[in-house]
GROMACS .gro file of N, CA and C in nm:
model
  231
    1UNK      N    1  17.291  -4.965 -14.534
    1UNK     CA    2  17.419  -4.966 -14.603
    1UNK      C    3  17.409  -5.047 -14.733
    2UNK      N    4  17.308  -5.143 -14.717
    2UNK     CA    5  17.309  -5.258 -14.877
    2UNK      C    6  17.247  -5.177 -14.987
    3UNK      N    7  17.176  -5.117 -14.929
    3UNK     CA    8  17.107  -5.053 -15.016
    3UNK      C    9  17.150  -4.874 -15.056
    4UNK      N   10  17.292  -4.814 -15.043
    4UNK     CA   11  17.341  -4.745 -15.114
    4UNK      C   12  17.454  -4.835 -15.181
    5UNK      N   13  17.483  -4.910 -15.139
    5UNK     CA   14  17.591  -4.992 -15.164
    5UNK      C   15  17.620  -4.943 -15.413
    6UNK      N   16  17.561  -4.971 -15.437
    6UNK     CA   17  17.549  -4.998 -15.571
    6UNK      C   18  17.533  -4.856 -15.609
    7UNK      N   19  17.536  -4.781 -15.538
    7UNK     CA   20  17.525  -4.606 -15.568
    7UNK      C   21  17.659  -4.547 -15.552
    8UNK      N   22  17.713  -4.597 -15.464
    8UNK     CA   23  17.896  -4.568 -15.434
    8UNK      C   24  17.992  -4.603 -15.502
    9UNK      N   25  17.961  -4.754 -15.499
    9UNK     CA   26  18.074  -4.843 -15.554
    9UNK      C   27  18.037  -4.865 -15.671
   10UNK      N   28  17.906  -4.849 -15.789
   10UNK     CA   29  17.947  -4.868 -15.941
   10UNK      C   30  17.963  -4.699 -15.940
   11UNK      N   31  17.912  -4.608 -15.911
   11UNK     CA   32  17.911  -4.499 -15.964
   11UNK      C   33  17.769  -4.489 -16.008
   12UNK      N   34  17.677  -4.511 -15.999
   12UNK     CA   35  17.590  -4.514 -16.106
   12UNK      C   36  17.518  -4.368 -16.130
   13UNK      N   37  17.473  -4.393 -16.260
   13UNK     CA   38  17.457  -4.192 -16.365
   13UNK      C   39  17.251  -4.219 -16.277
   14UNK      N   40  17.253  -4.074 -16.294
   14UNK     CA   41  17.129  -4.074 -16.259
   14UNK      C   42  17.122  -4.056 -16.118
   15UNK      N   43  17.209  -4.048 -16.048
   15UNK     CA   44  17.194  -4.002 -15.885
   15UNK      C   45  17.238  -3.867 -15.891
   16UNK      N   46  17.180  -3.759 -15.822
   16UNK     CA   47  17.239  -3.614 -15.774
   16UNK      C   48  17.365  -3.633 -15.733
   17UNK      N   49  17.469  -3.567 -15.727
   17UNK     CA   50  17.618  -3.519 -15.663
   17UNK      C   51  17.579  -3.515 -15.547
   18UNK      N   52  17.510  -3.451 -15.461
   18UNK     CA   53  17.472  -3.403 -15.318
   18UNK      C   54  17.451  -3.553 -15.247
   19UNK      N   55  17.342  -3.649 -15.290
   19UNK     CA   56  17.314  -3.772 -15.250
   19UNK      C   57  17.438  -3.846 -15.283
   20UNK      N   58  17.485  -3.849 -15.361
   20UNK     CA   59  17.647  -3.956 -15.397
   20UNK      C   60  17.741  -3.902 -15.274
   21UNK      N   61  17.737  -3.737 -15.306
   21UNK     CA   62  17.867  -3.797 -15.167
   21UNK      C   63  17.809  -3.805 -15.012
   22UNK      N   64  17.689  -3.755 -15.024
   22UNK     CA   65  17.640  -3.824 -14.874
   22UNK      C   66  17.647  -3.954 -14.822
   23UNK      N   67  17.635  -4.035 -14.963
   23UNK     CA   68  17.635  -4.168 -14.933
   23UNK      C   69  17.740  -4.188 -14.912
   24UNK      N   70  17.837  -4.163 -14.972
   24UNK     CA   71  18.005  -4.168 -14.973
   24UNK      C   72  18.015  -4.130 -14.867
   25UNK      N   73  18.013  -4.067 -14.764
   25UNK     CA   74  18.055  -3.971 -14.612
   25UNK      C   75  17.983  -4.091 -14.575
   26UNK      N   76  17.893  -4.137 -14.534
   26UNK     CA   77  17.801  -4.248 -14.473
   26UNK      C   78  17.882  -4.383 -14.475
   27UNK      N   79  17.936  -4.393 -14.587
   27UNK     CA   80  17.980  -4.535 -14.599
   27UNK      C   81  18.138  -4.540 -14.530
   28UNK      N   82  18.200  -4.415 -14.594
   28UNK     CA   83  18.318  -4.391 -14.543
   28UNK      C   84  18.333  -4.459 -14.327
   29UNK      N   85  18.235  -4.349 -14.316
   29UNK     CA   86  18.210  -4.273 -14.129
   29UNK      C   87  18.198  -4.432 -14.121
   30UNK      N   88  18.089  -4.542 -14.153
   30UNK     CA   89  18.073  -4.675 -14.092
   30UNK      C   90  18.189  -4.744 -14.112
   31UNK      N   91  18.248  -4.726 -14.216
   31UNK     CA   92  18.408  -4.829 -14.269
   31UNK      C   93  18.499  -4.747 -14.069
   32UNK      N   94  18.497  -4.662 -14.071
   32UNK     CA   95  18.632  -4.617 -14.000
   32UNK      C   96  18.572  -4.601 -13.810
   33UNK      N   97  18.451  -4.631 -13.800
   33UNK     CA   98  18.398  -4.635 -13.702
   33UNK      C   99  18.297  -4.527 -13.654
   34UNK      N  100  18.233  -4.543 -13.538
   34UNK     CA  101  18.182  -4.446 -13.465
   34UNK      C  102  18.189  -4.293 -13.461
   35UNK      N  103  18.323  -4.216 -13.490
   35UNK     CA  104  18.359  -4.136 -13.522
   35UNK      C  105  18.294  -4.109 -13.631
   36UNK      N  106  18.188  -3.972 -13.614
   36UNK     CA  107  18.156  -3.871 -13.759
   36UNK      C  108  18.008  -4.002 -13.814
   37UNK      N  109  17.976  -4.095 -13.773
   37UNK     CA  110  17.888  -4.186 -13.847
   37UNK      C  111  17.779  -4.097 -13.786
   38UNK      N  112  17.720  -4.029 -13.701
   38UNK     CA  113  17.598  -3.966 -13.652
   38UNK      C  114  17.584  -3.813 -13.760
   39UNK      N  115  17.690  -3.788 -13.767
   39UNK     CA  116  17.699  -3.618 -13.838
   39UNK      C  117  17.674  -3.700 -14.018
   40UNK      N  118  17.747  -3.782 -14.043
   40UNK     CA  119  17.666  -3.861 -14.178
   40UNK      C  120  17.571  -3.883 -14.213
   41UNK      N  121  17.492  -3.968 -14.126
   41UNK     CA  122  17.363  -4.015 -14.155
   41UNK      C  123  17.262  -3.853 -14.123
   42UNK      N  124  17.318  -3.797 -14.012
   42UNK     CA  125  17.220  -3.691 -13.982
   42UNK      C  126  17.191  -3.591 -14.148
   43UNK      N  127  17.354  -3.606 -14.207
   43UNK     CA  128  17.341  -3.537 -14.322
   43UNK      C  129  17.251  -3.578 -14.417
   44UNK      N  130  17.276  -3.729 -14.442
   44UNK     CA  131  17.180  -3.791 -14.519
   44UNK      C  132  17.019  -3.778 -14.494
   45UNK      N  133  17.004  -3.835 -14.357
   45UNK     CA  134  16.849  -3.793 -14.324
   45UNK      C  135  16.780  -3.668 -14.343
   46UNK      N  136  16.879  -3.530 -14.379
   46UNK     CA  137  16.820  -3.456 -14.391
   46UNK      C  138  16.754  -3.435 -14.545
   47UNK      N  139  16.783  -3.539 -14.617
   47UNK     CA  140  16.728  -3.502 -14.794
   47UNK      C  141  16.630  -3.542 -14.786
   48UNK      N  142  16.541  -3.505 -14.857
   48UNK     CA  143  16.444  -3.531 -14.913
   48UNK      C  144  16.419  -3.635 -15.013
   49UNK      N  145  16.407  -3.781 -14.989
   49UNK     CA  146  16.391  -3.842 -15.099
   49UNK      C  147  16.318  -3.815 -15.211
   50UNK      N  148  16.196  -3.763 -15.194
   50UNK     CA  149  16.128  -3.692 -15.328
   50UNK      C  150  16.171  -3.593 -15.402
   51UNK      N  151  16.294  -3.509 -15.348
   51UNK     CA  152  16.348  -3.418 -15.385
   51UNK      C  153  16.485  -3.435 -15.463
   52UNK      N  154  16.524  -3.551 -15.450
   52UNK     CA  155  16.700  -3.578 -15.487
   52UNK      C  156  16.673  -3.639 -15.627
   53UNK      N  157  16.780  -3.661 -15.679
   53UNK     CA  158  16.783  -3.737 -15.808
   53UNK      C  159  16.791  -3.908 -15.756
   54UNK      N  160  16.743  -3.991 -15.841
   54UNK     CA  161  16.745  -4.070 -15.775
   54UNK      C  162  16.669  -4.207 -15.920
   55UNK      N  163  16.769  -4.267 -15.962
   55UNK     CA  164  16.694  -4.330 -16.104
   55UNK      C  165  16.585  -4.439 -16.064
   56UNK      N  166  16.480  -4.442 -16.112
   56UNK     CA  167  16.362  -4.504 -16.119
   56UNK      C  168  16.449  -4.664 -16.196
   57UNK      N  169  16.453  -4.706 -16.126
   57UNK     CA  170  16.534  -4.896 -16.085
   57UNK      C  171  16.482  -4.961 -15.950
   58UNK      N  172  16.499  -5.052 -15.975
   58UNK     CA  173  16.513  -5.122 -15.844
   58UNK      C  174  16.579  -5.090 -15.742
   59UNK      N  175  16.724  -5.051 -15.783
   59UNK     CA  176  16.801  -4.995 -15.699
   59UNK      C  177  16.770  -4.868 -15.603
   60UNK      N  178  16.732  -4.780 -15.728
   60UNK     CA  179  16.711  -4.674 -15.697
   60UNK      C  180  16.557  -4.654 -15.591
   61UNK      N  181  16.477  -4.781 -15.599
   61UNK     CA  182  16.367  -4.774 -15.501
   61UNK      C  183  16.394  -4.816 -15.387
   62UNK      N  184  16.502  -4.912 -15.382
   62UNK     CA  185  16.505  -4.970 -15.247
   62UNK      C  186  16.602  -4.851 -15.196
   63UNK      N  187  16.708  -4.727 -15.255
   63UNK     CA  188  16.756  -4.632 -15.196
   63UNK      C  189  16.675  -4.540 -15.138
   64UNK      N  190  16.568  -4.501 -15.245
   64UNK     CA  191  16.470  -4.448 -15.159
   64UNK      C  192  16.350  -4.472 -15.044
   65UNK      N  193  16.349  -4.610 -15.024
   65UNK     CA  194  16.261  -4.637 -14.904
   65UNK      C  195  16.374  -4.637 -14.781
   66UNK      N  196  16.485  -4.665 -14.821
   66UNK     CA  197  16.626  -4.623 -14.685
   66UNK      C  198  16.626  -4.488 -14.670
   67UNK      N  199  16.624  -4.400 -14.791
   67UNK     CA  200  16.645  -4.250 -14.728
   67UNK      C  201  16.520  -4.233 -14.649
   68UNK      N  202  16.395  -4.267 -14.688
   68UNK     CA  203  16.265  -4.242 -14.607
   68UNK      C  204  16.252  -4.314 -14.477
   69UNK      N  205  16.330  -4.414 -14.418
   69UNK     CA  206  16.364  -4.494 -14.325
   69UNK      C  207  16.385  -4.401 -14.231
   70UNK      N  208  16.563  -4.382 -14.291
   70UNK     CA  209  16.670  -4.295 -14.207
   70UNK      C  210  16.568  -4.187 -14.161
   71UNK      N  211  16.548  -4.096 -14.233
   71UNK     CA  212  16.497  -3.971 -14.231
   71UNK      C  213  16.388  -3.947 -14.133
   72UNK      N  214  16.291  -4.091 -14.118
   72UNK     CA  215  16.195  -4.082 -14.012
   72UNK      C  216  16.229  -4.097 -13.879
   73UNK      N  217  16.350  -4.252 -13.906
   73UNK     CA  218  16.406  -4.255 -13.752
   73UNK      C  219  16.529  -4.169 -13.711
   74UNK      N  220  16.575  -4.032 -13.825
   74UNK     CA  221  16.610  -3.944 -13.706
   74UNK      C  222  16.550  -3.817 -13.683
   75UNK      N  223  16.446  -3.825 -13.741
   75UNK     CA  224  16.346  -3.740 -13.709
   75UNK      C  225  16.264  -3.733 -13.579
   76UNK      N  226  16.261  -3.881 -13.512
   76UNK     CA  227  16.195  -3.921 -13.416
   76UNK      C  228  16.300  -3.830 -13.279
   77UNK      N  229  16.221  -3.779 -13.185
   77UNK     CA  230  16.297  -3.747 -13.072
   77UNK      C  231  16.372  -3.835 -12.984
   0.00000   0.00000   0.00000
């Protein structure tokens, strides 16, 4: 979550639409509980970090070692 944090809440240019509001559905689903937080992240885990827009920052690296995180541990059975 810290690490989309600065992708939601400044807005920042240089992220894909598709990844912004995933993150947005993600952040939303954890603000309001349990409800819909599995169908979020599942959404999220399904991108491709090498594939999304995603600005070459700091920010933007530590977003992408979380999407590669997520993505492995719900990949796992």
């Amino acid at each position: 979550m810290e690490a989309l944090a600065p992708f939601v809440d400044r807005g920042t240019p240089g992220i894909s639409q598709p990844l912004h509001k995933a993150l947005y559905r993600l952040r939303t689903a954890y603000r309001h509980g349990p409800p819909g937080q599995e169908e979020a992240l599942a959404r999220l885990a399904s991108m491709n970090p090498d594939r999304v827009k995603i600005p070459d920052t700091d920010d933007g690296h530590r977003l992408k070692a979380a999407l590669r995180s997520a993505r492995d541990r719900h990949a796992q059975p």
